[in-house]
Amino acid sequence: IARDMNGRIRREQTLAGLGTATGPKGDVRIVTITSPADRVQYRLDQPRKIAWRLRLPPPPPSGDFAGRSARPPLRGLKTEQLAPIQFEGVRAEGTRTILVLPARSIGNERAIETVSERWYSPDLQVVVHTRRVDPRFGEVTYRLLNIVRTEPPAFLFEVPADFTVSEQRPFWPEPPAREGR
């Protein structure tokens, strides 16, 4: 993951065993470049040299939930602030969320407790660590490693010159037009 001073983000990840054409043992390499200021995201299809451009929707106006009210808090959900700590020399602020599913609420004999922690660095403006423990599914941890605080090269946030840019249809429905405006 790389982030520049303009807020653009490049994310590269390999998903093991999901395909056959792109890597050893069927690994798929996914590269995305997101520019929040331009409201656009590119997904680079490296084998075919195509950059799929997805135009991102505008952020909702402040306090506007498009006619919907905010969802009420879940029963058994508790969130607490954690004391700041350091990850890779970077200060992070944390929250811990605990969700308790009472016995017999989803066919379970006993209560189920899931615990999620999220650590965010205000300096880097990214999540640096998450941890989720759920007795049904086990533990999942995400952590940024080898954090480098220098400005990444600009070319990382550009579509390579030998790629063709193609439009990708959005995954979300277009909002209905408001009458009388």
Short mmCIF file of the C-alpha atoms (twelve columns), coordinates in Angstrom:
data_MODEL
# 
_entry.id   MODEL 
# 
loop_
_atom_site.group_PDB 
_atom_site.id 
_atom_site.type_symbol 
_atom_site.label_atom_id 
_atom_site.label_alt_id 
_atom_site.label_comp_id 
_atom_site.label_asym_id 
_atom_site.label_seq_id 
_atom_site.Cartn_x 
_atom_site.Cartn_y 
_atom_site.Cartn_z 
_atom_site.pdbx_PDB_model_num 
ATOM 1   C CA . ILE A 1   0.000   0.000   0.000   1 
ATOM 2   C CA . ALA A 2   1.331   3.423   -0.937  1 
ATOM 3   C CA . ARG A 3   -0.306  6.782   -0.253  1 
ATOM 4   C CA . ASP A 4   0.928   10.122  -1.525  1 
ATOM 5   C CA . MET A 5   0.472   13.638  -0.150  1 
ATOM 6   C CA . ASN A 6   -2.531  14.137  -2.488  1 
ATOM 7   C CA . GLY A 7   -4.393  11.235  -0.868  1 
ATOM 8   C CA . ARG A 8   -3.995  8.879   -3.844  1 
ATOM 9   C CA . ILE A 9   -3.641  5.238   -2.849  1 
ATOM 10  C CA . ARG A 10  -2.013  2.339   -4.653  1 
ATOM 11  C CA . ARG A 11  -2.807  -1.113  -3.296  1 
ATOM 12  C CA . GLU A 12  -1.134  -4.275  -4.557  1 
ATOM 13  C CA . GLN A 13  -2.111  -7.667  -3.242  1 
ATOM 14  C CA . THR A 14  -1.856  -11.283 -4.261  1 
ATOM 15  C CA . LEU A 15  -4.791  -13.596 -3.703  1 
ATOM 16  C CA . ALA A 16  -3.602  -17.204 -3.622  1 
ATOM 17  C CA . GLY A 17  -5.257  -19.915 -5.667  1 
ATOM 18  C CA . LEU A 18  -8.031  -17.868 -7.303  1 
ATOM 19  C CA . GLY A 19  -7.060  -18.016 -10.946 1 
ATOM 20  C CA . THR A 20  -4.899  -19.772 -13.472 1 
ATOM 21  C CA . ALA A 21  -3.695  -17.169 -15.946 1 
ATOM 22  C CA . THR A 22  -1.864  -14.633 -13.832 1 
ATOM 23  C CA . GLY A 23  0.581   -16.257 -11.486 1 
ATOM 24  C CA . PRO A 24  2.183   -19.354 -10.093 1 
ATOM 25  C CA . LYS A 25  -0.192  -21.815 -8.445  1 
ATOM 26  C CA . GLY A 26  -3.189  -19.856 -9.740  1 
ATOM 27  C CA . ASP A 27  -2.387  -16.702 -7.754  1 
ATOM 28  C CA . VAL A 28  -4.106  -13.480 -8.834  1 
ATOM 29  C CA . ARG A 29  -2.300  -10.154 -8.423  1 
ATOM 30  C CA . ILE A 30  -4.626  -7.208  -7.927  1 
ATOM 31  C CA . VAL A 31  -3.417  -3.617  -8.326  1 
ATOM 32  C CA . THR A 32  -5.762  -0.679  -7.702  1 
ATOM 33  C CA . ILE A 33  -5.048  3.031   -7.890  1 
ATOM 34  C CA . THR A 34  -7.584  5.283   -6.177  1 
ATOM 35  C CA . SER A 35  -7.738  9.064   -6.468  1 
ATOM 36  C CA . PRO A 36  -10.373 10.397  -4.044  1 
ATOM 37  C CA . ALA A 37  -9.956  13.967  -5.332  1 
ATOM 38  C CA . ASP A 38  -10.729 12.846  -8.904  1 
ATOM 39  C CA . ARG A 39  -13.424 10.370  -7.670  1 
ATOM 40  C CA . VAL A 40  -11.889 7.585   -9.764  1 
ATOM 41  C CA . GLN A 41  -10.364 4.165   -9.209  1 
ATOM 42  C CA . TYR A 42  -8.342  2.093   -11.665 1 
ATOM 43  C CA . ARG A 43  -7.971  -1.692  -11.484 1 
ATOM 44  C CA . LEU A 44  -4.959  -2.780  -13.498 1 
ATOM 45  C CA . ASP A 45  -5.388  -5.997  -15.505 1 
ATOM 46  C CA . GLN A 46  -1.697  -6.576  -16.059 1 
ATOM 47  C CA . PRO A 47  -1.815  -9.673  -18.298 1 
ATOM 48  C CA . ARG A 48  -4.159  -7.918  -20.776 1 
ATOM 49  C CA . LYS A 49  -2.740  -4.399  -20.177 1 
ATOM 50  C CA . ILE A 50  -6.156  -2.901  -19.431 1 
ATOM 51  C CA . ALA A 51  -6.840  -0.267  -16.778 1 
ATOM 52  C CA . TRP A 52  -10.494 -0.571  -15.752 1 
ATOM 53  C CA . ARG A 53  -11.678 2.910   -14.745 1 
ATOM 54  C CA . LEU A 54  -14.459 3.072   -12.178 1 
ATOM 55  C CA . ARG A 55  -15.948 6.483   -11.530 1 
ATOM 56  C CA . LEU A 56  -16.667 6.768   -7.810  1 
ATOM 57  C CA . PRO A 57  -19.913 8.298   -6.555  1 
ATOM 58  C CA . PRO A 58  -19.733 11.698  -4.899  1 
ATOM 59  C CA . PRO A 59  -19.671 11.627  -1.116  1 
ATOM 60  C CA . PRO A 60  -23.080 12.170  0.477   1 
ATOM 61  C CA . PRO A 61  -23.762 15.703  1.675   1 
ATOM 62  C CA . SER A 62  -22.922 16.166  5.319   1 
ATOM 63  C CA . GLY A 63  -25.708 14.845  7.538   1 
ATOM 64  C CA . ASP A 64  -27.761 13.618  4.561   1 
ATOM 65  C CA . PHE A 65  -28.645 9.934   4.613   1 
ATOM 66  C CA . ALA A 66  -30.663 10.157  1.369   1 
ATOM 67  C CA . GLY A 67  -33.938 10.090  3.252   1 
ATOM 68  C CA . ARG A 68  -32.908 7.213   5.525   1 
ATOM 69  C CA . SER A 69  -32.423 7.496   9.224   1 
ATOM 70  C CA . ALA A 70  -29.227 6.241   10.788  1 
ATOM 71  C CA . ARG A 71  -29.432 2.581   11.753  1 
ATOM 72  C CA . PRO A 72  -30.133 2.030   15.448  1 
ATOM 73  C CA . PRO A 73  -27.290 0.448   17.405  1 
ATOM 74  C CA . LEU A 74  -27.326 -3.342  17.621  1 
ATOM 75  C CA . ARG A 75  -28.251 -4.915  20.921  1 
ATOM 76  C CA . GLY A 76  -25.226 -6.397  22.613  1 
ATOM 77  C CA . LEU A 77  -22.814 -4.076  20.764  1 
ATOM 78  C CA . LYS A 78  -20.283 -2.130  22.830  1 
ATOM 79  C CA . THR A 79  -17.459 0.073   21.511  1 
ATOM 80  C CA . GLU A 80  -14.634 1.483   23.606  1 
ATOM 81  C CA . GLN A 81  -11.669 3.767   22.937  1 
ATOM 82  C CA . LEU A 82  -8.240  2.235   23.557  1 
ATOM 83  C CA . ALA A 83  -5.126  4.073   24.695  1 
ATOM 84  C CA . PRO A 84  -2.928  5.072   21.721  1 
ATOM 85  C CA . ILE A 85  0.006   2.761   20.922  1 
ATOM 86  C CA . GLN A 86  2.831   2.550   18.385  1 
ATOM 87  C CA . PHE A 87  2.875   0.285   15.313  1 
ATOM 88  C CA . GLU A 88  6.137   0.300   13.356  1 
ATOM 89  C CA . GLY A 89  7.023   3.606   15.030  1 
ATOM 90  C CA . VAL A 90  3.705   5.201   14.074  1 
ATOM 91  C CA . ARG A 91  1.196   6.410   16.687  1 
ATOM 92  C CA . ALA A 92  -2.248  4.830   16.275  1 
ATOM 93  C CA . GLU A 93  -5.575  5.386   17.982  1 
ATOM 94  C CA . GLY A 94  -7.663  2.310   18.657  1 
ATOM 95  C CA . THR A 95  -11.202 1.178   19.214  1 
ATOM 96  C CA . ARG A 96  -12.444 -2.186  20.404  1 
ATOM 97  C CA . THR A 97  -15.925 -3.345  19.466  1 
ATOM 98  C CA . ILE A 98  -17.515 -6.290  21.218  1 
ATOM 99  C CA . LEU A 99  -20.672 -7.899  19.899  1 
ATOM 100 C CA . VAL A 100 -22.481 -10.481 22.033  1 
ATOM 101 C CA . LEU A 101 -25.047 -12.673 20.314  1 
ATOM 102 C CA . PRO A 102 -27.272 -14.052 23.081  1 
ATOM 103 C CA . ALA A 103 -27.934 -17.785 23.349  1 
ATOM 104 C CA . ARG A 104 -30.562 -19.008 20.884  1 
ATOM 105 C CA . SER A 105 -30.505 -15.751 18.876  1 
ATOM 106 C CA . ILE A 106 -29.167 -17.426 15.705  1 
ATOM 107 C CA . GLY A 107 -29.612 -21.075 16.663  1 
ATOM 108 C CA . ASN A 108 -26.648 -20.998 19.047  1 
ATOM 109 C CA . GLU A 109 -26.816 -22.857 22.362  1 
ATOM 110 C CA . ARG A 110 -24.541 -20.400 24.189  1 
ATOM 111 C CA . ALA A 111 -23.770 -16.714 23.841  1 
ATOM 112 C CA . ILE A 112 -21.240 -15.861 21.116  1 
ATOM 113 C CA . GLU A 113 -18.813 -12.973 21.644  1 
ATOM 114 C CA . THR A 114 -16.886 -11.397 18.768  1 
ATOM 115 C CA . VAL A 115 -14.151 -8.850  19.410  1 
ATOM 116 C CA . SER A 116 -12.835 -6.449  16.768  1 
ATOM 117 C CA . GLU A 117 -9.978  -3.977  17.208  1 
ATOM 118 C CA . ARG A 118 -9.152  -1.223  14.723  1 
ATOM 119 C CA . TRP A 119 -6.041  0.963   14.944  1 
ATOM 120 C CA . TYR A 120 -5.925  4.131   12.853  1 
ATOM 121 C CA . SER A 121 -2.972  6.475   12.325  1 
ATOM 122 C CA . PRO A 122 -4.096  10.113  12.043  1 
ATOM 123 C CA . ASP A 123 -0.616  11.034  10.732  1 
ATOM 124 C CA . LEU A 124 -0.756  8.520   7.864   1 
ATOM 125 C CA . GLN A 125 -4.558  8.642   7.525   1 
ATOM 126 C CA . VAL A 126 -4.745  4.857   7.175   1 
ATOM 127 C CA . VAL A 127 -5.702  1.858   9.273   1 
ATOM 128 C CA . VAL A 128 -2.444  0.240   10.426  1 
ATOM 129 C CA . HIS A 129 -3.816  -2.791  12.279  1 
ATOM 130 C CA . THR A 130 -7.063  -4.720  12.705  1 
ATOM 131 C CA . ARG A 131 -7.837  -7.873  14.628  1 
ATOM 132 C CA . ARG A 132 -11.118 -9.773  14.703  1 
ATOM 133 C CA . VAL A 133 -11.748 -12.788 16.924  1 
ATOM 134 C CA . ASP A 134 -14.938 -14.757 16.330  1 
ATOM 135 C CA . PRO A 135 -15.310 -18.263 17.799  1 
ATOM 136 C CA . ARG A 136 -17.278 -19.326 14.703  1 
ATOM 137 C CA . PHE A 137 -14.594 -18.303 12.205  1 
ATOM 138 C CA . GLY A 138 -11.349 -17.911 14.146  1 
ATOM 139 C CA . GLU A 139 -8.988  -14.947 14.224  1 
ATOM 140 C CA . VAL A 140 -8.178  -12.605 11.346  1 
ATOM 141 C CA . THR A 141 -5.384  -10.034 11.636  1 
ATOM 142 C CA . TYR A 142 -4.287  -7.266  9.259   1 
ATOM 143 C CA . ARG A 143 -1.178  -5.219  9.922   1 
ATOM 144 C CA . LEU A 144 0.888   -2.757  7.938   1 
ATOM 145 C CA . LEU A 145 4.571   -3.681  8.001   1 
ATOM 146 C CA . ASN A 146 7.730   -1.911  6.836   1 
ATOM 147 C CA . ILE A 147 6.153   1.543   6.940   1 
ATOM 148 C CA . VAL A 148 8.200   4.105   4.995   1 
ATOM 149 C CA . ARG A 149 7.262   7.737   5.578   1 
ATOM 150 C CA . THR A 150 8.841   9.294   2.478   1 
ATOM 151 C CA . GLU A 151 6.764   10.412  -0.516  1 
ATOM 152 C CA . PRO A 152 6.373   7.491   -2.962  1 
ATOM 153 C CA . PRO A 153 7.285   7.993   -6.634  1 
ATOM 154 C CA . ALA A 154 4.511   9.685   -8.656  1 
ATOM 155 C CA . PHE A 155 4.501   6.960   -11.346 1 
ATOM 156 C CA . LEU A 156 2.980   4.508   -8.840  1 
ATOM 157 C CA . PHE A 157 -0.278  6.486   -9.046  1 
ATOM 158 C CA . GLU A 158 -0.453  6.672   -12.840 1 
ATOM 159 C CA . VAL A 159 -1.845  4.201   -15.344 1 
ATOM 160 C CA . PRO A 160 1.102   2.746   -17.306 1 
ATOM 161 C CA . ALA A 161 1.435   4.275   -20.793 1 
ATOM 162 C CA . ASP A 162 1.102   0.887   -22.537 1 
ATOM 163 C CA . PHE A 163 -2.304  0.165   -20.921 1 
ATOM 164 C CA . THR A 164 -5.678  0.787   -22.558 1 
ATOM 165 C CA . VAL A 165 -8.223  2.525   -20.302 1 
ATOM 166 C CA . SER A 166 -11.713 0.961   -20.364 1 
ATOM 167 C CA . GLU A 167 -14.767 2.084   -18.426 1 
ATOM 168 C CA . GLN A 168 -16.119 -0.231  -15.752 1 
ATOM 169 C CA . ARG A 169 -19.806 -0.081  -14.871 1 
ATOM 170 C CA . PRO A 170 -20.460 0.925   -11.268 1 
ATOM 171 C CA . PHE A 171 -21.584 -1.702  -8.761  1 
ATOM 172 C CA . TRP A 172 -24.082 0.603   -7.093  1 
ATOM 173 C CA . PRO A 173 -27.416 1.813   -8.461  1 
ATOM 174 C CA . GLU A 174 -27.706 5.381   -9.627  1 
ATOM 175 C CA . PRO A 175 -29.656 7.478   -7.114  1 
ATOM 176 C CA . PRO A 176 -33.190 8.315   -8.245  1 
ATOM 177 C CA . ALA A 177 -33.672 11.793  -9.653  1 
ATOM 178 C CA . ARG A 178 -35.365 14.129  -7.221  1 
ATOM 179 C CA . GLU A 179 -38.436 15.880  -8.589  1 
ATOM 180 C CA . GLY A 180 -38.765 19.609  -8.367  1 
ATOM 181 C CA . ARG A 181 -35.056 20.325  -8.365  1 
# 
